[in-house]
Amino acid sequence: MPAPVGAQNLAMVFATFRRPHTAQRLVNSVREYFPDMPIYVADQSEPTEEMRDYYARQNCEVVWMEVDVGVCASRNAAVDLVKEPYFLLCDDDFFFGPETTFDAALALLEDQRDIGVVGGRLFDVHENESGTNTENRFWELFFSYDQAKGKLVTIPVHYFAPDPKYAQGIEYFECDAVMNFAVFRRDMIDDQIRWDPQFKSNGEHEDFYLNLKVNGDYRVVYSPGIVAYHHHPLQPNYQKLRFRNHGWQKFLDKWKLRQFLELDQGIRVTNMVQDLMPYATGYQEFYEGTPLETRKQNTAAGCLRLSNVTGRILPAKSRIDTPAWTSVAGRLEIGLDGKGGCSGGSWQKPSAKTRTEPKGAILDTQALGFEVRYPESYEIGVDTVCYLWPRLEEAGIQDLTGVELYYSVVIGFDYVVWLKPALPHGQKVFSNQWNALVINLPPMKQDLHIEVVVVKDGTHLFSTVSPEISCTKATHRLL
């Protein structure tokens, strides 16, 4: 068995872009459960004094990237810093819990030298009016790639009956791709196997694992006992960048694909990657289009032949109308009692997790002082960040359990946002360091004020209003 998780064998790597609050949430959770784990960060945000200070206090090694250079270039830069034999890849909106452990992953990598990647299990955290719940996410895939025909199909592992394997008493499942929560063998990342920097977002994940399948020598496996949590905070400006679609076209072009079918999701067709098309589109074009045309037809320049069977063509940049129905991917089994149900092993079924929050120390709120740093200006389309420093003399960095933060936005004499929660799920407030607060401003090109309010257990502790914050033109055009 490997040595316990620590500075000698496992590091964590993540890239981040304009989400300082989620980056802090992730790092804080790592330091809570693995205080000595090395952390390597590639940050493609605009550098700030507060985040530089935060990373230094949390003993993170950081490489500041060009703004919006992309997740692939950032991951490569962070991995290049890794000196440990294994590294954990995370996204910046993950966080650890008391169940998180990597002993099984390290045991597999030590015992099975041909395993290069051990993927773990993520629980998505959902917030709604009735509270918070968690749901098991599934994204473990097999790839079926036919370059000559220009087709790629990704098949969820749960389309097959579970076929577990064992090493050192640990159960694992072979696959071709896992989620971004995975432990990697450091020496498998070389000039051939790494993330392609032409991808900024979308397509990069499929590209990495398809490259590993076609050109690599290592196996990819899934071990469901390795657990973490995933939560997307509401951040509309970030989401616009996250869902840029040109990465999908780059992926299709690179691997000479005309169509990419994701079972359980839909299909992407070259030059029309804006949205996943439902399976029913293919069914309709093949079998319901009339008249059936079996002779070869010439396609006009600038058009795409959607089906050689029905003869339907579209301008290359057109979007297909969504059919009135969609097909459902899945398998059914009929029992002896005549009742139907989904097939598959119990390991694949969604399950809920109840998280146990650790208790923090009892604080003397009278000894707390606060400082808030506001930006001097903001840009339309770019999330605004404020930083809160809770000062607790001679206490070091300490979890301020029960502290809640709210913000309001004032334009003129009117509140346009009133006491909105400033922390995403799972983010805690710590003393004696900068805590990032991402402010979702309304899309109004006007100067404004931001008010930050600190509350603990229903008691008002502190509030402050910023000087006037001016609206400026965007300084970066992100593609």
Tab-separated table of N, CA and C in Angstrom, residues 359-419:
chain	number	residue	atom	x	y	z
A	359	LYS	N	-18.155	21.053	12.955
A	359	LYS	CA	-18.444	22.163	13.841
A	359	LYS	C	-17.215	23.061	13.976
A	360	GLY	N	-17.447	24.351	13.955
A	360	GLY	CA	-16.348	25.294	14.105
A	360	GLY	C	-16.197	25.755	15.534
A	361	ALA	N	-15.181	26.543	15.764
A	361	ALA	CA	-14.916	27.033	17.109
A	361	ALA	C	-15.919	28.131	17.478
A	362	ILE	N	-16.170	28.274	18.756
A	362	ILE	CA	-17.021	29.358	19.255
A	362	ILE	C	-16.213	30.646	19.222
A	363	LEU	N	-16.782	31.662	18.571
A	363	LEU	CA	-16.034	32.889	18.349
A	363	LEU	C	-16.553	34.017	19.232
A	364	ASP	N	-15.649	34.869	19.603
A	364	ASP	CA	-16.000	36.107	20.283
A	364	ASP	C	-16.231	37.150	19.205
A	365	THR	N	-17.487	37.395	18.853
A	365	THR	CA	-17.776	38.315	17.758
A	365	THR	C	-17.374	39.743	18.086
A	366	GLN	N	-17.243	40.061	19.360
A	366	GLN	CA	-16.818	41.408	19.730
A	366	GLN	C	-15.383	41.671	19.304
A	367	ALA	N	-14.595	40.579	19.139
A	367	ALA	CA	-13.193	40.753	18.767
A	367	ALA	C	-12.992	40.812	17.257
A	368	LEU	N	-14.073	40.619	16.507
A	368	LEU	CA	-13.965	40.604	15.055
A	368	LEU	C	-13.983	42.013	14.488
A	369	GLY	N	-13.074	42.251	13.537
A	369	GLY	CA	-13.109	43.476	12.759
A	369	GLY	C	-13.174	43.110	11.286
A	370	PHE	N	-13.658	44.035	10.450
A	370	PHE	CA	-13.844	43.706	9.039
A	370	PHE	C	-13.305	44.821	8.154
A	371	GLU	N	-12.757	44.403	7.035
A	371	GLU	CA	-12.341	45.334	5.982
A	371	GLU	C	-12.868	44.806	4.660
A	372	VAL	N	-13.404	45.703	3.836
A	372	VAL	CA	-13.907	45.315	2.519
A	372	VAL	C	-13.193	46.141	1.464
A	373	ARG	N	-12.735	45.468	0.423
A	373	ARG	CA	-12.146	46.157	-0.723
A	373	ARG	C	-13.096	46.041	-1.913
A	374	TYR	N	-13.462	47.197	-2.444
A	374	TYR	CA	-14.355	47.258	-3.601
A	374	TYR	C	-13.552	47.655	-4.833
A	375	PRO	N	-13.993	47.248	-6.028
A	375	PRO	CA	-13.330	47.725	-7.244
A	375	PRO	C	-13.685	49.186	-7.497
A	376	GLU	N	-12.823	49.895	-8.189
A	376	GLU	CA	-13.103	51.283	-8.538
A	376	GLU	C	-14.063	51.386	-9.720
A	377	SER	N	-14.103	50.321	-10.561
A	377	SER	CA	-14.964	50.336	-11.740
A	377	SER	C	-15.390	48.903	-12.047
A	378	TYR	N	-16.359	48.769	-12.931
A	378	TYR	CA	-16.786	47.444	-13.366
A	378	TYR	C	-17.080	47.487	-14.859
A	379	GLU	N	-17.060	46.310	-15.479
A	379	GLU	CA	-17.324	46.184	-16.907
A	379	GLU	C	-18.597	45.372	-17.122
A	380	ILE	N	-19.415	45.805	-18.072
A	380	ILE	CA	-20.579	45.007	-18.455
A	380	ILE	C	-20.091	43.668	-19.013
A	381	GLY	N	-20.670	42.592	-18.543
A	381	GLY	CA	-20.285	41.273	-19.022
A	381	GLY	C	-19.156	40.627	-18.254
A	382	VAL	N	-18.605	41.317	-17.255
A	382	VAL	CA	-17.528	40.767	-16.433
A	382	VAL	C	-17.979	40.802	-14.982
A	383	ASP	N	-17.897	39.668	-14.301
A	383	ASP	CA	-18.347	39.615	-12.914
A	383	ASP	C	-17.488	40.502	-12.024
A	384	THR	N	-18.136	41.216	-11.122
A	384	THR	CA	-17.456	42.123	-10.199
A	384	THR	C	-17.109	41.370	-8.923
A	385	VAL	N	-15.898	41.582	-8.421
A	385	VAL	CA	-15.429	40.865	-7.236
A	385	VAL	C	-15.082	41.869	-6.139
A	386	CYS	N	-15.607	41.617	-4.950
A	386	CYS	CA	-15.202	42.336	-3.747
A	386	CYS	C	-14.464	41.348	-2.835
A	387	TYR	N	-13.685	41.869	-1.903
A	387	TYR	CA	-12.935	41.011	-0.988
A	387	TYR	C	-13.181	41.465	0.449
A	388	LEU	N	-13.472	40.499	1.307
A	388	LEU	CA	-13.725	40.760	2.726
A	388	LEU	C	-12.593	40.157	3.556
A	389	TRP	N	-12.047	40.954	4.475
A	389	TRP	CA	-11.011	40.488	5.395
A	389	TRP	C	-11.570	40.567	6.821
A	390	PRO	N	-11.964	39.441	7.421
A	390	PRO	CA	-12.355	39.444	8.835
A	390	PRO	C	-11.096	39.365	9.701
A	391	ARG	N	-10.929	40.321	10.556
A	391	ARG	CA	-9.710	40.397	11.374
A	391	ARG	C	-9.993	39.848	12.768
A	392	LEU	N	-9.247	38.810	13.150
A	392	LEU	CA	-9.355	38.210	14.473
A	392	LEU	C	-7.933	38.064	14.993
A	393	GLU	N	-7.506	39.020	15.832
A	393	GLU	CA	-6.112	39.118	16.235
A	393	GLU	C	-5.640	37.838	16.921
A	394	GLU	N	-4.425	37.422	16.541
A	394	GLU	CA	-3.707	36.305	17.163
A	394	GLU	C	-4.465	34.984	17.064
A	395	ALA	N	-5.353	34.859	16.079
A	395	ALA	CA	-6.110	33.609	15.942
A	395	ALA	C	-5.708	32.821	14.702
A	396	GLY	N	-4.915	33.439	13.813
A	396	GLY	CA	-4.564	32.760	12.578
A	396	GLY	C	-5.763	32.634	11.658
A	397	ILE	N	-5.623	31.761	10.648
A	397	ILE	CA	-6.724	31.512	9.722
A	397	ILE	C	-7.696	30.556	10.385
A	398	GLN	N	-8.945	31.009	10.565
A	398	GLN	CA	-9.921	30.239	11.328
A	398	GLN	C	-11.276	30.300	10.656
A	399	ASP	N	-11.960	29.157	10.602
A	399	ASP	CA	-13.295	29.069	10.028
A	399	ASP	C	-14.286	29.827	10.915
A	400	LEU	N	-14.941	30.844	10.346
A	400	LEU	CA	-15.930	31.628	11.098
A	400	LEU	C	-17.305	30.996	10.908
A	401	THR	N	-17.533	29.910	11.618
A	401	THR	CA	-18.770	29.149	11.475
A	401	THR	C	-19.992	30.009	11.793
A	402	GLY	N	-20.991	29.930	10.926
A	402	GLY	CA	-22.236	30.658	11.151
A	402	GLY	C	-22.266	32.043	10.565
A	403	VAL	N	-21.130	32.532	10.028
A	403	VAL	CA	-21.096	33.864	9.429
A	403	VAL	C	-21.680	33.800	8.019
A	404	GLU	N	-22.597	34.705	7.721
A	404	GLU	CA	-23.217	34.795	6.408
A	404	GLU	C	-22.963	36.178	5.826
A	405	LEU	N	-22.848	36.238	4.502
A	405	LEU	CA	-22.592	37.504	3.816
A	405	LEU	C	-23.710	37.777	2.815
A	406	TYR	N	-24.110	39.042	2.745
A	406	TYR	CA	-25.136	39.476	1.800
A	406	TYR	C	-24.662	40.748	1.122
A	407	TYR	N	-25.203	40.983	-0.072
A	407	TYR	CA	-24.864	42.238	-0.751
A	407	TYR	C	-26.110	42.856	-1.366
A	408	SER	N	-26.056	44.184	-1.492
A	408	SER	CA	-27.094	44.943	-2.177
A	408	SER	C	-26.417	45.841	-3.199
A	409	VAL	N	-27.160	46.215	-4.238
A	409	VAL	CA	-26.651	47.114	-5.272
A	409	VAL	C	-27.575	48.317	-5.339
A	410	VAL	N	-26.979	49.512	-5.291
A	410	VAL	CA	-27.740	50.763	-5.258
A	410	VAL	C	-27.372	51.608	-6.476
A	411	ILE	N	-28.379	52.033	-7.226
A	411	ILE	CA	-28.188	52.977	-8.322
A	411	ILE	C	-29.024	54.214	-8.006
A	412	GLY	N	-28.350	55.339	-7.848
A	412	GLY	CA	-29.054	56.547	-7.431
A	412	GLY	C	-29.566	56.367	-6.011
A	413	PHE	N	-30.889	56.451	-5.868
A	413	PHE	CA	-31.497	56.259	-4.554
A	413	PHE	C	-32.283	54.940	-4.492
A	414	ASP	N	-32.096	54.069	-5.479
A	414	ASP	CA	-32.896	52.856	-5.570
A	414	ASP	C	-32.030	51.608	-5.386
A	415	TYR	N	-32.545	50.665	-4.609
A	415	TYR	CA	-31.920	49.346	-4.512
A	415	TYR	C	-32.379	48.509	-5.717
A	416	VAL	N	-31.436	48.096	-6.564
A	416	VAL	CA	-31.782	47.220	-7.689
A	416	VAL	C	-31.512	45.757	-7.335
A	417	VAL	N	-30.698	45.522	-6.311
A	417	VAL	CA	-30.504	44.195	-5.727
A	417	VAL	C	-30.549	44.386	-4.222
A	418	TRP	N	-31.318	43.550	-3.541
A	418	TRP	CA	-31.509	43.759	-2.110
A	418	TRP	C	-31.121	42.507	-1.329
A	419	LEU	N	-30.086	42.623	-0.510
A	419	LEU	CA	-29.650	41.577	0.428
A	419	LEU	C	-29.654	40.183	-0.209
